[in-house]
């Protein structure tokens, strides 16, 4: 399943319509018909996202939202308030209560699914940050988080300078952050600087239809701006562009002619998320790196990997989702060292480490746990996904020999992988047992000819 979504609405017909649309997109759906049931289900099932009706018989959606956002267990679950109310005060009240988005009925199916996808991506970032923080604390490195509370830089890009200036003046009265007006050209130039804006507010069409969408795609493709938050302003007469904008990488949307108070609330949310994602991407502090980073490959070492794997297993227990463990080992690596020398062996290890890391998701953990042995842990992963990922890694390593620094020597390399699955239904196995199963599967892959993937029989 793509994710678990809780639909909270007192009207059965509304729940059924949303459930059908979401299940067609392969989401796992649960339902609640009142506020108390919504809170109870959220705490018990920990869904990835909640679609929350504003009007319910026992308590309104605003109160439910406040309760969920004040509970550490459920505070990180994105909430989309769904209601027939179209008035601006209701939207502002919902956003102030902690709702991540506000949609009015009747719902546009494409826009709903696009917003769900966008919020689930943001949810993944938050969850991975929590996992990594917990692992660092378990290692005894519970350092204070860096100060990310300095004013943000928000770039405003509209088709006409006067319009951008109007947006800037309206928002400057609501937020203490720094606002700058950019043209399309200065926005692209900012992608080459060392300090890109934290947030871009971009008109969808600028001076040509979809010119803002194309600009956003360019910003998303460039290293210095790909992690900035982007809020797209959609024309009133083109709501169909909303889903396209979200899927191209917009973090949020507003319709042209927006309420500055609502825009300010949405910008605050995007700034907060941007700072969270900055923490996630930031390399560990220098002192911590020496303790948990392998100096040759730049991957995590065993000291970090084992407690982090415990956190992944605990999360799987909480969410009921499986995870995959891979043990990877270069084939006949001793022969490489004996034939080409240990310096060449180091080059091979660094190159293979990069290939492994570059061909997995950002949330997957990659560690070097022995001389030529690596460990991969993939949270929220089904068996088929793990098998395909492992086979892809084998193929990527085998297909391209490693080129030495002299430009002439190339060394053919292959790799064997053993895979075990954790977090399956009624799974009571320890992390140590899972690693043992993956090791046995690796041994079987080696014994059966190398350069292949073997799945532990207990995972098949």
C-alpha positions as a printed NumPy array, in Angstrom:
array([[  0.   ,   0.   ,   0.   ],
       [  1.096,   3.589,  -0.719],
       [  0.057,   4.793,   2.733],
       [ -2.623,   4.575,   5.396],
       [ -5.333,   7.233,   5.453],
       [ -8.048,   7.775,   8.036],
       [-11.288,   9.326,   6.75 ],
       [-13.277,  11.083,   9.481],
       [-16.776,  12.137,   8.39 ],
       [-20.184,  11.613,   9.977],
       [-21.848,  11.112,   6.565],
       [-21.365,   7.551,   5.314],
       [-21.77 ,   8.544,   1.664],
       [-18.925,  11.031,   1.911],
       [-16.675,   8.405,   3.472],
       [-17.505,   5.861,   0.792],
       [-16.789,   8.247,  -2.093],
       [-13.412,   9.257,  -0.66 ],
       [-12.559,   5.664,   0.224],
       [-13.206,   4.456,  -3.329],
       [-11.009,   7.187,  -4.817],
       [ -8.18 ,   6.538,  -2.382],
       [ -8.28 ,   2.751,  -2.634],
       [ -8.11 ,   2.988,  -6.422],
       [ -4.782,   4.756,  -5.848],
       [ -3.705,   1.829,  -3.614],
       [ -4.021,   3.629,  -0.286],
       [ -5.108,   1.668,   2.777],
       [ -8.198,   3.365,   4.202],
       [ -9.879,   3.305,   7.603],
       [-12.94 ,   5.289,   8.702],
       [-14.359,   7.142,  11.69 ],
       [-17.796,   8.702,  12.046],
       [-17.289,  11.081,  14.974],
       [-14.587,  13.091,  16.718],
       [-13.958,  10.704,  19.613],
       [-13.602,   7.746,  17.26 ],
       [-11.21 ,   9.757,  15.079],
       [ -8.937,  10.514,  18.036],
       [ -9.035,   6.912,  19.253],
       [ -8.275,   5.463,  15.805],
       [ -5.492,   7.953,  15.198],
       [ -3.792,   7.005,  18.465],
       [ -4.246,   3.278,  17.879],
       [ -3.484,   2.979,  14.135],
       [ -1.132,   5.955,  13.613],
       [ -2.27 ,   6.637,  10.028],
       [ -0.04 ,   8.536,   7.637],
       [ -2.706,  11.16 ,   6.938],
       [ -6.187,  12.134,   8.149],
       [ -9.032,  13.585,   6.079],
       [-11.104,  15.364,   8.699],
       [-14.626,  16.742,   8.3  ],
       [-15.218,  20.077,   9.993],
       [-18.715,  19.277,  11.294],
       [-19.289,  16.105,  13.326],
       [-21.909,  15.211,  15.935],
       [-19.847,  15.089,  19.139],
       [-17.074,  17.636,  18.539],
       [-16.102,  19.757,  15.554],
       [-13.057,  19.115,  13.408],
       [-11.223,  22.111,  14.857],
       [-11.324,  20.594,  18.333],
       [-10.288,  17.189,  16.997],
       [ -7.389,  18.8  ,  15.164],
       [ -6.216,  20.604,  18.322],
       [ -6.343,  17.378,  20.352],
       [ -4.363,  15.418,  17.755],
       [ -1.751,  18.14 ,  17.255],
       [ -1.225,  18.523,  21.017],
       [ -0.57 ,  14.797,  21.506],
       [  3.101,  13.88 ,  20.777],
       [  1.928,  10.503,  19.5  ],
       [ -0.231,  12.007,  16.736],
       [  1.189,  15.523,  16.303],
       [  3.173,  14.57 ,  13.215],
       [  0.213,  13.132,  11.28 ],
       [ -0.782,  15.503,   8.439],
       [ -4.435,  16.593,   8.568],
       [ -6.502,  17.828,   5.648],
       [ -9.717,  19.473,   6.812],
       [-12.515,  18.678,   4.352],
       [-15.748,  20.649,   4.591],
       [-18.593,  22.2  ,   2.662],
       [-17.756,  25.586,   4.235],
       [-16.137,  28.022,   1.813],
       [-15.628,  31.016,   4.127],
       [-12.18 ,  32.396,   4.902],
       [-12.624,  32.421,   8.741],
       [-13.155,  28.646,   8.712],
       [ -9.981,  28.14 ,   6.692],
       [ -7.955,  30.344,   9.024],
       [ -9.368,  28.657,  12.109],
       [ -8.457,  25.22 ,  10.766],
       [ -4.919,  26.233,   9.816],
       [ -4.354,  27.888,  13.201],
       [ -5.53 ,  24.695,  14.889],
       [ -2.746,  22.819,  13.136],
       [ -4.419,  21.533,   9.983],
       [ -1.95 ,  21.075,   7.155],
       [ -4.483,  21.831,   4.447],
       [ -8.105,  22.822,   3.888],
       [-10.273,  21.58 ,   1.013],
       [-13.897,  22.333,   0.235],
       [-16.547,  19.913,  -0.998],
       [-17.274,  18.716,  -3.595],
       [-13.687,  17.489,  -3.842],
       [-11.755,  17.402,  -7.07 ],
       [-10.337,  13.861,  -7.158],
       [ -7.1  ,  14.781,  -8.945],
       [ -6.341,  17.689,  -6.623],
       [ -7.154,  15.599,  -3.541],
       [ -4.78 ,  12.805,  -4.596],
       [ -2.061,  15.297,  -5.487],
       [ -2.358,  16.984,  -2.088],
       [ -2.264,  13.59 ,  -0.371],
       [  0.922,  12.658,  -2.244],
       [  2.542,  15.979,  -1.384],
       [  1.748,  15.744,   2.326],
       [  2.894,  12.135,   2.535],
       [  6.263,  13.148,   1.102],
       [  6.572,  15.776,   3.836],
       [  5.489,  13.178,   6.415],
       [  8.32 ,  10.864,   5.304],
       [ 10.841,  13.613,   6.001],
       [  9.482,  14.19 ,   9.503],
       [  9.456,  10.486,  10.346],
       [ 13.003,   9.929,   9.13 ],
       [ 14.19 ,  12.932,  11.166],
       [ 12.562,  11.432,  14.258],
       [ 14.205,   8.073,  13.646],
       [ 17.649,   9.598,  13.231],
       [ 17.293,  11.804,  16.302],
       [ 16.286,   8.794,  18.375],
       [ 19.288,   6.84 ,  17.103],
       [ 21.672,   9.658,  17.979],
       [ 20.214,   9.862,  21.473],
       [ 20.617,   6.104,  21.894],
       [ 24.281,   6.536,  20.977],
       [ 24.675,   9.128,  23.711],
       [ 24.952,  12.1  ,  21.373],
       [ 21.801,  13.992,  22.369],
       [ 23.148,  17.36 ,  21.256],
       [ 20.94 ,  20.418,  21.168],
       [ 19.447,  21.003,  17.75 ],
       [ 21.009,  23.895,  15.876],
       [ 19.175,  27.172,  15.901],
       [ 17.003,  27.278,  12.8  ],
       [ 14.76 ,  30.058,  14.129],
       [ 16.432,  32.957,  12.348],
       [ 14.176,  34.859,   9.909],
       [ 13.585,  33.031,   6.661],
       [ 14.162,  34.515,   3.206],
       [ 11.058,  34.41 ,   1.013],
       [ 11.37 ,  35.184,  -2.702],
       [  8.266,  36.437,  -4.526],
       [  8.012,  35.97 ,  -8.289],
       [  4.988,  37.219, -10.212],
       [  4.441,  38.096, -13.84 ],
       [  4.376,  41.83 , -13.152],
       [  6.667,  43.664, -10.737],
       [  3.772,  45.694,  -9.256],
       [  1.891,  42.506,  -8.449],
       [  4.919,  40.969,  -6.744],
       [  5.438,  44.178,  -4.78 ],
       [  1.79 ,  44.116,  -3.69 ],
       [  2.203,  40.554,  -2.399],
       [  5.404,  41.512,  -0.61 ],
       [  3.857,  44.539,   1.105],
       [  0.812,  42.561,   2.243],
       [  2.863,  39.677,   3.641],
       [  5.534,  41.856,   5.262],
       [  2.844,  43.069,   7.657],
       [  2.07 ,  39.487,   8.718],
       [  5.528,  37.906,   9.032],
       [  8.876,  39.053,  10.4  ],
       [ 10.791,  37.231,   7.668],
       [ 12.783,  38.822,   4.848],
       [ 10.9  ,  39.231,   1.562],
       [ 12.623,  39.82 ,  -1.775],
       [ 11.082,  40.335,  -5.218],
       [ 12.68 ,  38.232,  -7.952],
       [ 12.256,  38.011, -11.678],
       [ 12.446,  34.611, -13.342],
       [ 16.048,  35.37 , -14.285],
       [ 17.144,  36.368, -10.774],
       [ 15.41 ,  33.267,  -9.408],
       [ 17.497,  31.076, -11.714],
       [ 20.633,  32.986, -10.74 ],
       [ 19.816,  32.337,  -7.071],
       [ 20.105,  28.631,  -7.8  ],
       [ 23.856,  29.13 ,  -8.281],
       [ 24.446,  30.964,  -5.006],
       [ 25.368,  29.485,  -1.659],
       [ 22.321,  30.868,   0.175],
       [ 19.158,  30.273,  -1.802],
       [ 15.838,  31.569,  -0.444],
       [ 14.083,  29.301,   2.029],
       [ 10.739,  29.704,   0.257],
       [  9.684,  30.759,  -3.235],
       [  6.196,  32.15 ,  -3.881],
       [  5.692,  31.773,  -7.638],
       [  2.804,  32.75 ,  -9.884],
       [  1.844,  29.756, -11.991],
       [  1.763,  31.553, -15.326],
       [  4.116,  34.537, -14.919],
       [  4.173,  36.203, -18.38 ],
       [  3.32 ,  33.045, -20.331],
       [  1.023,  30.107, -19.568],
       [  2.734,  27.63 , -17.209],
       [  5.953,  29.656, -17.172],
       [  5.938,  29.533, -13.37 ],
       [  5.559,  25.758, -13.44 ],
       [  8.584,  25.486, -15.721],
       [ 10.561,  27.766, -13.417],
       [  9.675,  25.556, -10.462],
       [ 10.906,  22.49 , -12.359],
       [ 14.203,  24.252, -13.022],
       [ 14.589,  25.19 ,  -9.355],
       [ 13.812,  21.628,  -8.294],
       [ 16.517,  20.294, -10.646],
       [ 19.332,  22.454,  -9.246],
       [ 21.331,  21.47 ,  -6.144],
       [ 21.158,  24.83 ,  -4.34 ],
       [ 17.396,  25.298,  -4.719],
       [ 15.938,  21.805,  -4.931],
       [ 15.263,  21.75 ,  -1.179],
       [ 13.682,  25.215,  -0.934],
       [  9.957,  25.243,  -0.234],
       [  7.79 ,  26.403,  -3.137],
       [  4.286,  27.801,  -2.835],
       [  2.558,  28.104,  -6.207],
       [ -0.152,  30.701,  -6.837],
       [ -2.744,  29.221,  -9.208],
       [ -5.01 ,  31.367, -11.439],
       [ -8.632,  31.515, -10.339],
       [ -9.844,  30.251, -13.691],
       [ -7.415,  27.296, -13.903],
       [ -7.932,  25.01 , -10.891],
       [ -6.828,  22.024, -13.011],
       [ -3.26 ,  23.318, -12.736],
       [ -3.232,  22.593,  -9.005],
       [ -2.557,  18.853,  -9.266],
       [  0.138,  19.425, -11.891],
       [  1.883,  21.95 ,  -9.649],
       [  1.849,  19.619,  -6.649],
       [  3.185,  16.669,  -8.608],
       [  5.943,  18.792, -10.166],
       [  7.164,  19.67 ,  -6.683],
       [  5.082,  22.494,  -5.197],
       [  4.856,  22.185,  -1.425],
       [  1.617,  24.134,  -1.215],
       [ -0.858,  26.111,  -3.311],
       [ -2.999,  29.184,  -3.102],
       [ -5.401,  30.737,  -5.598],
       [ -4.614,  34.178,  -6.989],
       [ -6.394,  36.864,  -4.971],
       [ -5.486,  35.013,  -1.758],
       [ -6.122,  36.194,   1.783],
       [ -2.75 ,  37.464,   3.16 ],
       [ -3.563,  36.005,   6.593],
       [ -3.995,  32.541,   5.101],
       [ -0.874,  32.895,   2.983],
       [  1.091,  33.886,   6.088],
       [ -0.085,  30.783,   7.968],
       [  0.839,  28.539,   5.048],
       [  4.252,  30.167,   4.737],
       [  4.906,  29.575,   8.448],
       [  4.156,  25.886,   7.918],
       [  6.494,  25.673,   4.926],
       [  9.296,  27.455,   6.784],
       [  8.938,  25.01 ,   9.678],
       [  9.074,  22.01 ,   7.35 ],
       [ 12.018,  23.466,   5.454],
       [ 13.972,  23.737,   8.672],
       [ 13.099,  20.163,   9.569],
       [ 14.292,  18.904,   6.194],
       [ 17.471,  20.976,   6.526],
       [ 18.205,  19.132,   9.753],
       [ 17.544,  15.806,   8.061],
       [ 19.961,  16.479,   5.23 ],
       [ 22.629,  18.111,   7.326],
       [ 25.591,  15.858,   7.942],
       [ 26.114,  14.881,  11.557],
       [ 28.29 ,  17.174,  13.64 ],
       [ 32.039,  16.718,  13.299],
       [ 32.453,  15.029,  16.666],
       [ 29.586,  12.646,  15.966],
       [ 30.934,  11.869,  12.491],
       [ 34.136,  10.521,  13.973],
       [ 32.125,   8.098,  16.1  ],
       [ 29.56 ,   6.819,  13.61 ],
       [ 30.894,   7.433,  10.077],
       [ 33.227,   5.081,   8.243],
       [ 36.141,   7.339,   7.198],
       [ 36.846,   5.521,   3.913],
       [ 33.369,   5.369,   2.38 ],
       [ 31.495,   8.108,   4.264],
       [ 28.763,   5.595,   5.13 ],
       [ 27.52 ,   4.903,   8.63 ],
       [ 29.476,   2.31 ,  10.567],
       [ 28.241,  -0.592,  12.689],
       [ 28.056,   1.551,  15.82 ],
       [ 25.365,   3.694,  14.228],
       [ 23.725,   0.994,  12.128],
       [ 22.693,  -1.415,  14.856],
       [ 20.801,   1.05 ,  17.12 ],
       [ 19.236,   2.684,  14.059],
       [ 18.037,  -0.72 ,  12.895],
       [ 16.43 ,  -1.174,  16.316],
       [ 14.57 ,   2.121,  15.787],
       [ 13.349,   0.954,  12.382],
       [ 12.13 ,  -2.298,  13.912],
       [ 10.31 ,  -0.409,  16.672],
       [  8.645,   1.858,  14.119],
       [  7.561,  -1.201,  12.12 ],
       [  5.986,  -2.596,  15.268],
       [  4.102,   0.66 ,  15.838],
       [  2.866,   1.041,  12.26 ],
       [  2.405,  -2.608,  11.293],
       [  4.569,  -2.128,   8.189],
       [  7.402,  -4.464,   7.224],
       [ 11.017,  -3.481,   6.666],
       [ 13.874,  -5.107,   4.779],
       [ 17.418,  -5.907,   5.908],
       [ 20.145,  -6.608,   3.359],
       [ 23.677,  -7.818,   3.948],
       [ 25.863,  -7.141,   0.897],
       [ 29.363,  -8.507,   0.282],
       [ 31.772,  -7.926,  -2.603],
       [ 32.704, -11.15 ,  -4.362],
       [ 36.36 , -12.295,  -4.198],
       [ 37.505,  -8.959,  -2.801],
       [ 40.736, -10.511,  -1.485],
       [ 41.715, -11.243,  -5.084],
       [ 41.284,  -7.547,  -5.92 ],
       [ 43.607,  -6.536,  -3.088],
       [ 46.162,  -9.225,  -3.997],
       [ 46.105,  -8.398,  -7.725],
       [ 45.821,  -4.613,  -7.788],
       [ 46.914,  -3.6  ,  -4.276],
       [ 45.116,  -2.268,  -1.224],
       [ 44.94 ,   1.282,  -2.591],
       [ 42.96 ,  -0.035,  -5.549],
       [ 40.792,  -1.99 ,  -3.125],
       [ 39.998,   1.24 ,  -1.29 ],
       [ 38.974,   2.883,  -4.567],
       [ 36.655,  -0.058,  -5.266],
       [ 35.076,   0.155,  -1.807],
       [ 34.426,   3.896,  -2.123],
       [ 32.927,   3.544,  -5.592],
       [ 30.665,   0.637,  -4.634],
       [ 29.554,   2.484,  -1.477],
       [ 28.526,   5.446,  -3.65 ],
       [ 26.636,   3.22 ,  -6.065],
       [ 24.71 ,   1.579,  -3.237],
       [ 23.835,   4.906,  -1.604],
       [ 22.924,   6.641,  -4.868],
       [ 20.528,   3.874,  -5.926],
       [ 18.437,   3.676,  -2.764],
       [ 15.917,   6.036,  -1.178],
       [ 16.949,   8.828,   1.135],
       [ 15.177,   7.1  ,   4.037],
       [ 17.148,   3.865,   3.584],
       [ 20.14 ,   3.364,   5.86 ],
       [ 23.417,   2.249,   4.282],
       [ 26.377,   1.237,   6.46 ],
       [ 29.759,  -0.414,   6.07 ],
       [ 29.943,  -3.092,   8.753],
       [ 33.066,  -4.986,   7.722],
       [ 35.982,  -4.93 ,   5.313],
       [ 33.935,  -5.458,   2.144],
       [ 30.57 ,  -5.984,   3.813],
       [ 27.681,  -3.525,   3.811],
       [ 24.312,  -3.348,   5.557],
       [ 21.143,  -1.784,   4.144],
       [ 17.936,  -1.239,   6.13 ],
       [ 14.806,  -0.206,   4.214],
       [ 11.867,   0.976,   6.356],
       [  8.265,   0.672,   5.103],
       [  9.256,  -1.852,   2.448],
       [  7.452,  -4.888,   1.054],
       [  9.251,  -8.053,  -0.031],
       [  8.883,  -7.364,  -3.759],
       [ 10.296,  -3.871,  -3.316],
       [ 13.273,  -5.231,  -1.388],
       [ 13.927,  -7.926,  -3.987],
       [ 13.831,  -5.45 ,  -6.863],
       [ 16.126,  -3.022,  -5.017],
       [ 18.648,  -5.776,  -4.237],
       [ 18.615,  -7.087,  -7.81 ],
       [ 19.088,  -3.551,  -9.107],
       [ 22.127,  -3.062,  -6.855],
       [ 23.659,  -6.348,  -8.029],
       [ 23.169,  -5.344, -11.629],
       [ 24.558,  -1.817, -11.177],
       [ 27.714,  -3.148,  -9.534],
       [ 28.24 ,  -5.933, -12.066],
       [ 27.56 ,  -3.967, -15.254],
       [ 30.201,  -1.246, -14.823],
       [ 33.784,  -2.082, -13.795],
       [ 35.48 ,   0.32 , -11.392],
       [ 37.991,   2.626, -13.095],
       [ 41.199,   3.453, -11.252],
       [ 42.656,   6.926, -10.903],
       [ 45.29 ,   6.207, -13.558],
       [ 42.526,   6.21 , -16.203],
       [ 43.688,   2.92 , -17.685],
       [ 42.991,   0.191, -15.137],
       [ 39.434,  -1.081, -14.773],
       [ 38.481,  -3.689, -12.193],
       [ 35.411,  -5.9  , -12.677],
       [ 33.401,  -6.193,  -9.477],
       [ 30.336,  -8.167,  -8.462],
       [ 28.359,  -8.428,  -5.251],
       [ 26.184, -10.982,  -3.463],
       [ 23.222,  -9.96 ,  -1.31 ],
       [ 21.181, -11.715,   1.361],
       [ 17.769, -10.297,   2.248],
       [ 15.56 , -10.824,   5.302],
       [ 12.229,  -9.211,   6.154],
       [ 11.18 ,  -7.84 ,   9.543],
       [  7.958,  -6.396,  10.89 ],
       [  5.788,  -9.06 ,   9.267],
       [  2.486, -10.103,  10.832],
       [  3.042, -11.679,  14.293],
       [  6.795, -11.268,  13.842],
       [  8.569, -11.7  ,  17.191],
       [ 12.086, -12.094,  15.841],
       [ 14.841,  -9.858,  17.182],
       [ 17.011,  -7.613,  15.055],
       [ 19.921,  -9.962,  15.807],
       [ 17.914, -12.875,  14.395],
       [ 17.065, -10.878,  11.254],
       [ 20.729, -10.086,  10.692],
       [ 21.526, -13.775,  11.13 ],
       [ 18.86 , -14.682,   8.54 ],
       [ 20.259, -12.126,   6.092],
       [ 23.771, -13.493,   6.706],
       [ 22.593, -17.027,   5.967],
       [ 20.914, -15.836,   2.775],
       [ 24.149, -14.084,   1.786],
       [ 26.107, -17.306,   2.383],
       [ 23.605, -19.152,   0.192],
       [ 24.075, -16.573,  -2.584],
       [ 27.847, -17.029,  -2.369],
       [ 27.57 , -20.815,  -2.371],
       [ 25.238, -20.785,  -5.362],
       [ 27.675, -18.962,  -7.611],
       [ 27.89 , -15.336,  -6.318],
       [ 26.693, -12.145,  -8.052],
       [ 23.08 , -12.746,  -7.073],
       [ 20.368, -12.081,  -4.52 ],
       [ 19.026, -14.692,  -2.115],
       [ 15.915, -14.075,  -0.036],
       [ 15.705, -15.71 ,   3.399],
       [ 13.118, -18.475,   3.254],
       [ 11.353, -16.953,   6.262],
       [ 10.667, -13.796,   4.187],
       [  9.417, -15.488,   1.061]])
